Coordinates of C-alpha atoms in Angstrom, one line a residue:
Chain A
X28 CA 1.1 17.1 42.4
X29 CA 3.7 16.7 39.9
X30 CA 6.8 15.1 41.7
X31 CA 10.3 14.8 39.8
X32 CA 10.9 11.3 39.4
X33 CA 14.6 10.7 38.4
X34 CA 13.4 7.2 36.8
X35 CA 11.2 8.1 34.2
X36 CA 12.7 11.6 33.1
X37 CA 16.7 9.6 32.8
X38 CA 14.8 6.7 30.5
X39 CA 12.5 9.0 28.4
X40 CA 9.6 6.2 28.7
X41 CA 7.0 8.9 28.1
X42 CA 5.9 9.0 24.5
X43 CA 4.2 12.7 23.2
X44 CA 1.3 13.0 21.5
X45 CA 1.5 15.4 18.4
X46 CA -1.1 16.9 16.1
X47 CA -0.4 17.3 12.2
X48 CA -2.8 19.1 11.4
X49 CA -5.6 20.4 10.1
X50 CA -3.9 23.1 8.4
X51 CA -0.1 21.6 8.7
X52 CA 0.7 23.2 5.7
X53 CA 2.6 19.7 4.9
X54 CA -0.9 18.0 4.9
X55 CA -2.7 18.8 1.3
X56 CA -5.8 20.6 2.2
X57 CA -7.3 20.3 5.9
X58 CA -6.0 16.6 6.8
X59 CA -5.6 15.9 10.7
X60 CA -2.8 13.4 12.0
X61 CA -3.0 12.2 15.7
X62 CA 0.5 10.9 16.4
X63 CA 1.4 9.7 19.7
X64 CA 5.5 9.5 19.3
X65 CA 8.4 8.6 21.4
X66 CA 11.1 10.2 20.2
X67 CA 11.6 10.8 16.5
X68 CA 9.2 7.0 16.7
X69 CA 5.8 7.3 15.5
X70 CA 4.4 4.8 17.8
X71 CA 0.5 5.0 16.3
X72 CA -1.2 7.1 14.2
X73 CA -4.5 8.0 13.6
X74 CA -6.6 10.2 10.6
X75 CA -9.3 12.5 12.6
X76 CA -11.6 13.2 9.8
X77 CA -14.4 15.1 8.7
X78 CA -13.4 18.8 8.6
X79 CA -14.4 19.3 5.0
X80 CA -17.3 17.0 4.8
X81 CA -20.5 18.8 2.8
X82 CA -22.8 16.0 3.4
X83 CA -22.1 15.4 -0.6
X84 CA -24.0 11.9 -0.7
X85 CA -26.8 13.5 1.7
X86 CA -27.2 16.9 -0.4
X87 CA -27.7 14.5 -3.6
X88 CA -30.7 12.9 -2.9
X89 CA -32.5 15.4 -2.3
X90 CA -31.0 17.3 -6.6
X91 CA -32.7 15.2 -9.9
X92 CA -29.7 13.7 -11.8
X93 CA -28.3 15.3 -13.6
X94 CA -28.1 18.4 -11.0
X95 CA -25.8 16.1 -8.4
X96 CA -23.3 15.6 -12.1
X97 CA -22.4 19.4 -10.9
X98 CA -21.2 17.6 -6.9
X99 CA -19.0 14.9 -8.1
X100 CA -16.8 17.9 -9.8
X101 CA -16.4 18.8 -6.1
X102 CA -15.5 15.1 -4.8
X103 CA -11.9 15.4 -5.8
X104 CA -11.1 18.8 -6.9
X105 CA -8.2 18.0 -8.4
X106 CA -9.8 14.9 -10.1
X107 CA -12.6 16.4 -11.8
X108 CA -13.1 14.1 -15.1
X109 CA -12.6 11.2 -13.0
X110 CA -15.8 11.2 -10.9
X111 CA -17.8 12.5 -13.4
X112 CA -17.1 9.9 -15.2
X113 CA -17.8 7.1 -12.6
X114 CA -20.8 9.2 -12.4
X115 CA -22.1 8.8 -15.3
X116 CA -20.7 5.4 -16.6
X117 CA -23.5 4.4 -13.6
X118 CA -26.2 6.0 -14.4
X119 CA -25.8 5.2 -17.5
X120 CA -25.2 1.9 -17.0
X121 CA -29.0 1.3 -14.6
X122 CA -30.7 3.5 -17.2
X123 CA -29.1 1.5 -20.8
X124 CA -28.3 5.1 -22.4
X125 CA -25.7 4.3 -25.0
X126 CA -22.6 6.6 -25.6
X127 CA -21.6 7.4 -28.7
X128 CA -18.3 6.2 -29.6
X129 CA -16.7 9.1 -30.0
X130 CA -18.0 10.8 -27.5
X131 CA -16.0 7.2 -25.8
X132 CA -12.8 8.7 -26.5
X133 CA -13.0 12.5 -26.3
X134 CA -13.9 11.1 -22.6
X135 CA -10.9 8.8 -22.6
X136 CA -8.4 12.0 -23.9
X137 CA -9.1 14.0 -20.9
X138 CA -9.9 11.3 -18.5
X139 CA -6.3 10.7 -19.0
X140 CA -5.3 14.3 -19.9
X141 CA -7.6 15.2 -15.8
X142 CA -4.8 11.9 -14.6
X143 CA -2.2 14.4 -15.3
X144 CA -2.4 17.5 -13.5
X145 CA -4.1 15.8 -10.7
X146 CA -0.4 13.4 -10.8
X147 CA 1.5 16.6 -11.0
X148 CA -0.7 18.1 -8.0
X149 CA 1.2 14.5 -6.0
X150 CA 3.9 15.7 -7.6
X151 CA 4.1 19.0 -6.1
X152 CA 3.1 17.8 -2.6
X153 CA 5.5 15.5 -2.2
X154 CA 7.9 17.4 -3.0
X155 CA 6.8 20.2 -0.7
X156 CA 6.9 18.1 1.7
X157 CA 10.3 16.6 1.7
X158 CA 11.3 20.7 2.0
X159 CA 12.6 21.8 -1.2
X160 CA 10.9 24.6 -1.1
X161 CA 9.0 24.6 -4.4
X162 CA 11.2 24.8 -6.9
X163 CA 9.7 21.7 -8.3
X164 CA 6.6 22.3 -7.6
X165 CA 6.7 25.5 -10.0
X166 CA 8.0 23.4 -12.4
X167 CA 5.8 21.1 -12.9
X168 CA 2.9 23.5 -12.3
X169 CA 3.8 25.6 -16.1
X170 CA 2.8 22.2 -17.3
X171 CA -0.7 21.9 -15.6
X172 CA -1.3 25.4 -15.7
X173 CA -1.7 24.7 -20.0
X174 CA -3.8 20.9 -19.6
X175 CA -5.7 23.7 -17.4
X176 CA -5.3 25.5 -20.8
X177 CA -7.2 23.2 -23.1
X178 CA -10.0 22.4 -20.4
X179 CA -11.0 25.9 -20.7
X180 CA -10.4 26.2 -24.0
X181 CA -13.1 23.4 -23.8
X182 CA -15.4 23.3 -21.0
X183 CA -14.9 26.9 -19.8
X184 CA -14.0 26.1 -16.7
X185 CA -10.6 25.6 -15.5
X186 CA -11.4 23.2 -12.1
X187 CA -15.0 22.5 -11.9
X188 CA -15.8 21.2 -15.1
X189 CA -18.6 19.8 -15.7
X190 CA -18.4 18.6 -18.5
X191 CA -20.1 15.2 -19.2
X192 CA -23.8 14.4 -19.6
X193 CA -25.4 11.5 -19.6
X194 CA -24.8 9.8 -22.5
X195 CA -21.7 11.9 -23.5
X196 CA -20.2 15.1 -23.3
X197 CA -21.6 18.4 -23.3
X198 CA -19.7 20.2 -26.6
X199 CA -17.3 19.2 -29.4
X200 CA -13.7 19.2 -28.8
X201 CA -12.5 22.8 -31.5
X202 CA -10.5 19.9 -34.2
X203 CA -7.3 22.8 -33.8
X204 CA -7.6 22.0 -30.8
X205 CA -7.1 18.3 -30.9
X206 CA -3.3 19.3 -32.6
X207 CA -2.3 21.2 -29.8
X208 CA -3.0 18.8 -27.1
X209 CA -1.1 16.2 -29.3
X210 CA 2.2 18.5 -30.0
X211 CA 2.1 19.5 -26.5
X212 CA 2.1 16.2 -25.0
X213 CA 4.3 15.4 -27.5
X214 CA 6.9 17.7 -26.9
X215 CA 7.1 21.0 -24.8
X216 CA 5.6 18.6 -22.1
X217 CA 8.1 15.2 -22.5
X218 CA 10.7 17.5 -21.8
X219 CA 9.0 18.8 -19.1
X220 CA 8.8 15.5 -18.0
X221 CA 12.8 14.9 -18.2
X222 CA 12.9 17.7 -16.3
X223 CA 10.1 16.6 -13.1
X224 CA 11.6 12.7 -13.8
X225 CA 15.8 14.5 -12.8
X226 CA 14.5 17.2 -9.8
X227 CA 12.8 14.3 -8.7
X228 CA 14.3 10.7 -8.9
X229 CA 17.0 12.2 -10.2
X230 CA 18.0 13.7 -7.0
X231 CA 19.8 12.2 -3.9
X232 CA 19.1 14.5 -1.5
X233 CA 15.1 12.6 -2.2
X234 CA 16.9 9.2 -2.9
X235 CA 18.1 9.1 0.4
X236 CA 14.7 10.2 2.0
X237 CA 13.2 7.7 0.1
X238 CA 14.3 5.1 -0.8
X239 CA 13.3 1.9 2.1
X240 CA 11.3 4.4 3.5
X241 CA 7.6 2.8 3.9
X242 CA 8.2 -0.2 2.5
X243 CA 4.7 -3.1 2.5
X244 CA 4.4 -6.2 0.8
X245 CA 1.6 -6.4 -1.8
X246 CA -0.1 -8.6 1.2
X247 CA -0.4 -5.9 3.5
X248 CA -1.5 -3.6 1.1
X249 CA -4.4 -6.0 -0.2
X250 CA -4.9 -6.1 3.1
X251 CA -5.5 -3.0 4.9
X252 CA -7.5 -1.6 1.4
X253 CA -5.2 -0.4 -0.6
X254 CA -5.6 1.2 -4.3
X255 CA -3.8 2.9 -7.4
X256 CA -0.5 3.1 -7.8
X257 CA 0.0 3.4 -4.1
X258 CA -0.8 -0.3 -4.7
X259 CA 1.2 -1.3 -8.0
X260 CA 4.7 -0.1 -6.6
X261 CA 3.7 -3.0 -5.0
X262 CA 4.1 -5.6 -8.7
X263 CA 0.7 -5.8 -8.2
X264 CA -1.0 -3.9 -11.5
X265 CA -3.5 -4.0 -10.8
X266 CA -5.3 -1.0 -13.4
X267 CA -9.7 -1.2 -13.9
X268 CA -8.2 0.3 -17.1
X269 CA -7.0 -3.1 -18.2
X270 CA -9.6 -5.5 -15.9
X271 CA -12.5 -3.6 -16.6
X272 CA -11.4 -1.4 -19.6
X273 CA -14.8 1.0 -20.3
X274 CA -13.8 4.0 -22.4
X275 CA -11.5 3.8 -25.8
X276 CA -9.3 1.7 -23.1
X277 CA -8.8 -1.2 -25.0
X278 CA -9.2 0.2 -27.9
X279 CA -5.2 1.7 -27.4
X280 CA -2.1 0.6 -26.7
X281 CA -0.9 1.4 -23.2
X282 CA 1.4 0.3 -20.2
X283 CA 0.4 -0.8 -16.5
X284 CA 3.2 0.3 -14.5
X285 CA 4.9 -0.9 -11.9
X286 CA 7.5 -1.8 -9.1
X287 CA 8.6 -4.8 -7.2
X288 CA 10.4 -2.5 -4.6
X289 CA 7.2 -1.1 -3.1
X290 CA 9.0 1.6 -1.0
X291 CA 8.6 5.3 -1.2
X292 CA 10.8 6.3 -4.1
X293 CA 8.8 3.0 -6.2
X294 CA 5.2 4.9 -6.1
X295 CA 7.3 7.9 -7.5
X296 CA 8.6 6.2 -10.0
X297 CA 5.3 4.5 -10.8
X298 CA 3.5 7.7 -10.5
X299 CA 6.0 9.4 -13.3
X300 CA 5.8 6.9 -15.3
X301 CA 2.1 6.9 -15.3
X302 CA 2.3 10.8 -16.3
X303 CA 4.5 9.4 -19.6
X304 CA 1.4 6.7 -19.9
X305 CA -1.2 8.6 -19.1
X306 CA 0.4 11.0 -22.7
X307 CA 0.8 8.4 -24.2
X308 CA -2.2 7.7 -24.8
X309 CA -3.7 11.3 -25.1
X310 CA -1.6 10.9 -28.3
X311 CA -3.2 8.4 -29.3
X312 CA -6.9 9.2 -29.0
X313 CA -6.2 12.4 -30.9
X314 CA -4.6 10.3 -32.9
X315 CA -7.7 7.4 -33.5
X316 CA -10.3 9.4 -32.4
X317 CA -13.5 8.2 -34.9
X318 CA -16.1 10.9 -35.9
X319 CA -19.5 11.0 -35.5
X320 CA -22.0 12.0 -32.3
X321 CA -20.7 14.0 -29.0
X322 CA -24.1 12.5 -26.9
X323 CA -27.5 10.8 -27.0
X324 CA -30.6 12.5 -26.5
X325 CA -31.1 12.1 -22.3
X326 CA -34.5 13.2 -21.0
X327 CA -34.6 16.4 -19.6
X328 CA -35.8 14.7 -16.6
X329 CA -34.7 11.4 -16.1
X330 CA -36.4 8.8 -14.2
X331 CA -34.3 4.9 -14.1
X332 CA -36.3 1.6 -13.1
X333 CA -36.0 1.2 -9.7
X334 CA -32.9 -1.2 -8.6
X335 CA -28.9 -0.5 -7.5
X336 CA -26.1 -0.3 -10.0
X337 CA -22.3 -0.1 -8.2
X338 CA -19.8 1.0 -10.8
X339 CA -15.3 1.2 -10.1
X340 CA -13.4 3.4 -12.2
X341 CA -9.3 3.2 -11.7
X342 CA -9.4 7.6 -10.3
X343 CA -5.5 9.1 -10.5
X344 CA -6.4 7.4 -6.9
X345 CA -7.6 4.4 -7.1
X346 CA -10.2 2.3 -6.9
X347 CA -13.7 4.7 -7.4
X348 CA -17.6 3.5 -7.3
X349 CA -20.2 4.8 -7.1
X350 CA -23.3 3.2 -6.1
X351 CA -26.7 4.5 -6.5
X352 CA -30.1 3.5 -5.8
X353 CA -33.0 4.1 -7.6
X354 CA -36.8 4.1 -6.6
X355 CA -38.5 5.1 -10.1
X356 CA -37.8 8.7 -8.8
X357 CA -36.0 12.1 -10.8
X358 CA -33.5 11.7 -6.8
X359 CA -31.1 9.5 -6.5
X360 CA -32.5 7.4 -3.7
X361 CA -28.7 6.3 -2.2
X362 CA -25.9 7.8 -4.2
X363 CA -22.7 5.9 -2.6
X364 CA -18.8 7.3 -3.2
X365 CA -16.6 4.6 -2.7
X366 CA -13.1 6.6 -2.0
X367 CA -9.9 5.6 -2.8
X368 CA -8.3 7.4 -0.4
X369 CA -10.4 7.1 2.3
X370 CA -9.8 3.5 2.3
X371 CA -6.2 4.6 1.7
X372 CA -5.5 6.8 4.7
X373 CA -7.5 4.6 7.0
X374 CA -4.2 2.3 6.5
X375 CA -1.9 4.5 8.1
X376 CA -2.8 3.6 11.7
X377 CA -1.5 0.4 10.3
X378 CA 1.6 1.8 8.1
X379 CA 3.1 4.8 10.9
X380 CA 4.3 3.4 13.4
X381 CA 8.0 1.9 13.6
X382 CA 8.6 5.0 11.3
X383 CA 10.2 8.3 12.0
X384 CA 8.1 11.3 12.0
X385 CA 10.5 12.5 8.9
X386 CA 9.5 9.4 7.1
X387 CA 6.4 8.9 8.1
X388 CA 5.5 12.6 6.5
X389 CA 7.4 10.9 3.1
X390 CA 4.6 7.5 3.3
X391 CA 2.0 9.9 3.8
X392 CA 2.4 11.9 0.7
X393 CA 2.5 8.1 -0.9
X394 CA -1.3 8.0 -0.9
X395 CA -1.8 11.1 -2.3
X396 CA -4.8 12.3 -0.5
X397 CA -7.9 15.5 -1.7
X398 CA -9.9 15.2 0.8
X399 CA -12.8 16.5 -0.9
X400 CA -13.1 12.6 -1.3
X401 CA -12.2 11.2 1.6
X402 CA -14.8 14.0 3.7
X403 CA -17.3 13.9 1.2
Chain B
X21 CA -20.7 -15.0 -10.0
X22 CA -18.7 -19.1 -10.0
X23 CA -20.9 -21.6 -9.4
X24 CA -18.3 -21.9 -6.4
X25 CA -18.8 -18.8 -5.0
X26 CA -22.8 -19.9 -6.1
X27 CA -22.1 -23.0 -3.9
X28 CA -20.9 -21.3 -0.5
X29 CA -24.1 -18.9 -0.8
X30 CA -26.3 -22.4 -1.5
X31 CA -24.6 -23.8 1.8
X32 CA -26.1 -21.1 3.6
X33 CA -30.1 -22.1 3.5
X34 CA -31.1 -18.6 5.1
X35 CA -29.6 -17.0 2.1
X36 CA -30.4 -16.0 -1.2
X37 CA -28.9 -15.2 -4.6
X38 CA -30.7 -13.1 -7.4
X39 CA -29.2 -12.3 -10.2
X40 CA -32.2 -10.4 -11.8
X41 CA -30.1 -7.0 -11.1
X42 CA -26.8 -5.9 -13.4
X43 CA -25.2 -7.2 -10.5
X44 CA -25.8 -10.6 -9.4
X45 CA -27.3 -10.0 -5.0
X46 CA -26.9 -12.2 -2.2
X47 CA -29.3 -11.5 0.6
X48 CA -28.3 -12.5 3.9
X49 CA -31.2 -12.3 7.5
X50 CA -27.6 -11.1 10.3
X51 CA -27.4 -14.6 12.0
X52 CA -25.5 -15.1 8.7
X53 CA -23.9 -12.5 8.0
X54 CA -20.3 -12.6 8.4
X55 CA -20.5 -16.8 8.4
X56 CA -21.6 -15.9 4.6
X57 CA -19.3 -12.9 3.8
X58 CA -16.3 -14.9 5.8
X59 CA -16.9 -17.4 3.4
X60 CA -16.8 -16.1 0.5
X61 CA -13.2 -14.6 2.0
X62 CA -11.9 -17.9 2.4
X63 CA -12.7 -18.1 -1.3
X64 CA -10.6 -15.6 -2.4
X65 CA -13.1 -12.7 -2.6
X66 CA -11.8 -9.1 -1.7
X67 CA -14.0 -6.3 -0.1
X68 CA -14.4 -3.1 -2.5
X69 CA -17.1 -1.2 0.1
X70 CA -19.2 -1.6 2.9
X71 CA -22.1 1.1 2.9
X72 CA -25.7 1.2 4.1
X73 CA -29.5 2.5 2.6
X74 CA -32.3 3.7 4.6
X75 CA -35.3 2.3 3.5
X76 CA -37.1 3.7 6.8
X77 CA -38.0 1.1 9.1
X78 CA -34.9 -1.1 8.2
X79 CA -31.7 -0.2 7.1
X80 CA -29.8 -1.9 4.7
X81 CA -26.3 -3.1 5.1
X82 CA -24.9 -2.9 1.8
X83 CA -20.8 -4.9 1.2
X84 CA -19.5 -4.7 -1.6
X85 CA -17.0 -7.2 -3.0
X86 CA -15.3 -8.8 -6.3
X87 CA -15.0 -12.7 -7.3
X88 CA -12.0 -11.0 -9.2
X89 CA -10.2 -7.8 -10.7
X90 CA -13.5 -7.2 -12.9
X91 CA -16.1 -9.4 -11.4
X92 CA -18.1 -7.7 -8.8
X93 CA -21.6 -8.4 -6.8
X94 CA -22.8 -7.5 -3.5
X95 CA -23.6 -8.9 0.2
X96 CA -27.2 -7.6 1.3
X97 CA -28.4 -7.9 5.0
X98 CA -31.4 -5.8 6.7
X99 CA -31.5 -4.3 10.5
X100 CA -34.6 -3.3 12.0
X101 CA -34.6 0.6 13.1
X102 CA -35.3 -0.2 16.6
X103 CA -32.1 -2.9 16.9
X104 CA -29.8 -1.9 14.8
X105 CA -26.5 -4.4 15.0
X106 CA -24.7 -6.3 12.8
X107 CA -21.3 -7.9 13.7
X108 CA -18.2 -6.3 12.2
X109 CA -16.3 -7.3 9.6
X110 CA -13.0 -6.0 11.3
X111 CA -12.2 -9.7 10.6
X112 CA -13.0 -11.0 8.2
X113 CA -11.8 -7.7 6.3
X114 CA -9.5 -5.3 8.5
X115 CA -9.9 -2.3 5.1
X116 CA -13.9 -2.3 6.5
X117 CA -13.0 -0.5 9.6
X118 CA -13.5 3.0 8.4
X119 CA -16.0 2.6 6.1
X120 CA -18.1 0.6 9.2
X121 CA -16.7 3.8 11.2
X122 CA -18.7 5.9 8.3
X123 CA -21.9 3.5 8.2
X124 CA -22.0 4.4 11.7
X125 CA -21.4 7.6 11.6
X126 CA -24.2 8.7 9.4
X127 CA -26.8 5.5 9.8
X128 CA -26.7 4.8 13.6
X129 CA -25.6 0.7 12.8
X130 CA -24.0 -0.4 15.5
X131 CA -21.4 -2.6 14.5
X132 CA -21.1 -5.2 17.3
X133 CA -17.0 -5.9 17.8
X134 CA -16.0 -2.8 16.2
X135 CA -12.3 -1.8 17.6
X136 CA -13.0 1.4 17.0
X137 CA -16.7 2.7 17.1
X138 CA -16.6 6.6 17.0
X139 CA -18.4 8.8 14.2
X140 CA -15.3 9.5 11.5
X141 CA -16.4 12.4 9.6
X142 CA -19.5 14.6 12.1
X143 CA -18.1 15.5 15.4
X144 CA -18.3 13.5 18.6
X145 CA -21.3 16.2 19.2
X146 CA -22.9 15.6 16.3
X147 CA -26.5 14.2 16.8
X148 CA -28.3 11.7 14.7
X149 CA -28.0 10.2 11.8
X150 CA -28.3 12.9 9.0
X151 CA -28.1 9.5 6.2
X152 CA -31.6 8.6 7.3
X153 CA -34.1 9.7 5.8
X154 CA -36.0 11.4 8.5
X155 CA -32.8 13.3 9.2
X156 CA -34.1 16.3 6.5
X157 CA -32.0 18.9 5.9
X158 CA -33.7 21.9 7.4
X159 CA -33.2 19.7 10.5
X160 CA -30.3 21.6 12.6
X161 CA -29.9 18.7 16.0
X162 CA -27.7 21.8 18.0

């Protein structure tokens, strides 16, 4: 029986549980965050994961090493090339396959193009989160469409590329296309980036919504296992492309954008700068790409010697690790994906309390989730 | 592996350093598992990942650690299938919380002292632990 208690009614000490998601439009997929609110202030938060769990790590144990390559596209489905590369590098390290020079440069080119399209998805998501109703999002998608056209010309697909192979890439890039990419990234793209910068960073409403919101120290972020642009916006220039270079990253000039402010706005600045850096890397790669083979011959049924390997790469969202165990058979004994966003989103219970609900969504947007990789 | 970290591993008589693989690998029994990882954390190692591998009779908990931004190694600890319990790493590395929940969810390893020992990817009513080898693809336990 409910009795009216005047003290409770007036003091307002009751908290409210609010489900954000699993299908809330601002959650970038089927994210579900359970937040406990006192008034408008978050007192507790818990991400509830698994809505997109397809058991990829289990399925991979039932397919051959080559067949598993297809699954990697479907992990983080906005940074497909990055996943393919991580898996290829792991298998190549396990089986000591040497990748030809030109293939490494082609991989670097497409990984960086993919970083741009992935950050565009973040841009779309984070601007929608703060209520822009789509204008910056549609502007950003102009660039995404153009870059997807380039991907389509090379791989035949707009999203699930399946372009990398162990020991190289599936097919070479037409010379004319390389010039097109170079021209686009050096001209039209940079003009669009100026617009995108103005719409996001130059926007007074965005600044008032984001500056000072979600300010965490580097020590906190390291303790919570945060990697990627979120961590770099706190001033720590941790980037595996510099720290443990792979591909052609040690042969091109690029900066690792950082900020010392470590708030939601700084995370935007870092990602916008990363897109410009990625375009610069792509242009250098095209200018200096060597001629030569694009792949080496690899047995159709690959049977790596028994052993294990762990390889980490810098995905657009942070440190993407692939851990493989081989028992000498034609299928992986264990296929593990260390998802950067799984770790990043697991810090939400520590990040959100104390912030207002609308600020919590801004902080969440700074994580740049991709549920396909969190739930696997 | 740096001499400093190798000395820490050497100070645990039951821990064994194996440098024959691609990356250094430390095998440690369950009793010294958390003490060893805590000592390595004290020397500045960072956590990259916690996961597991099922070897039928036993489950191998694998902790990927970073000695520096580019140097990685792993700590492996076997737990028996009939008694799949191991100390949690959350007091040492708070970021291990969800990764350990995932190992519990998919392998059925209990992490003693874990702040939230619950499933993370599968629903709470799910039966079984799918990354165990005996859990075949054709089996739907409900």
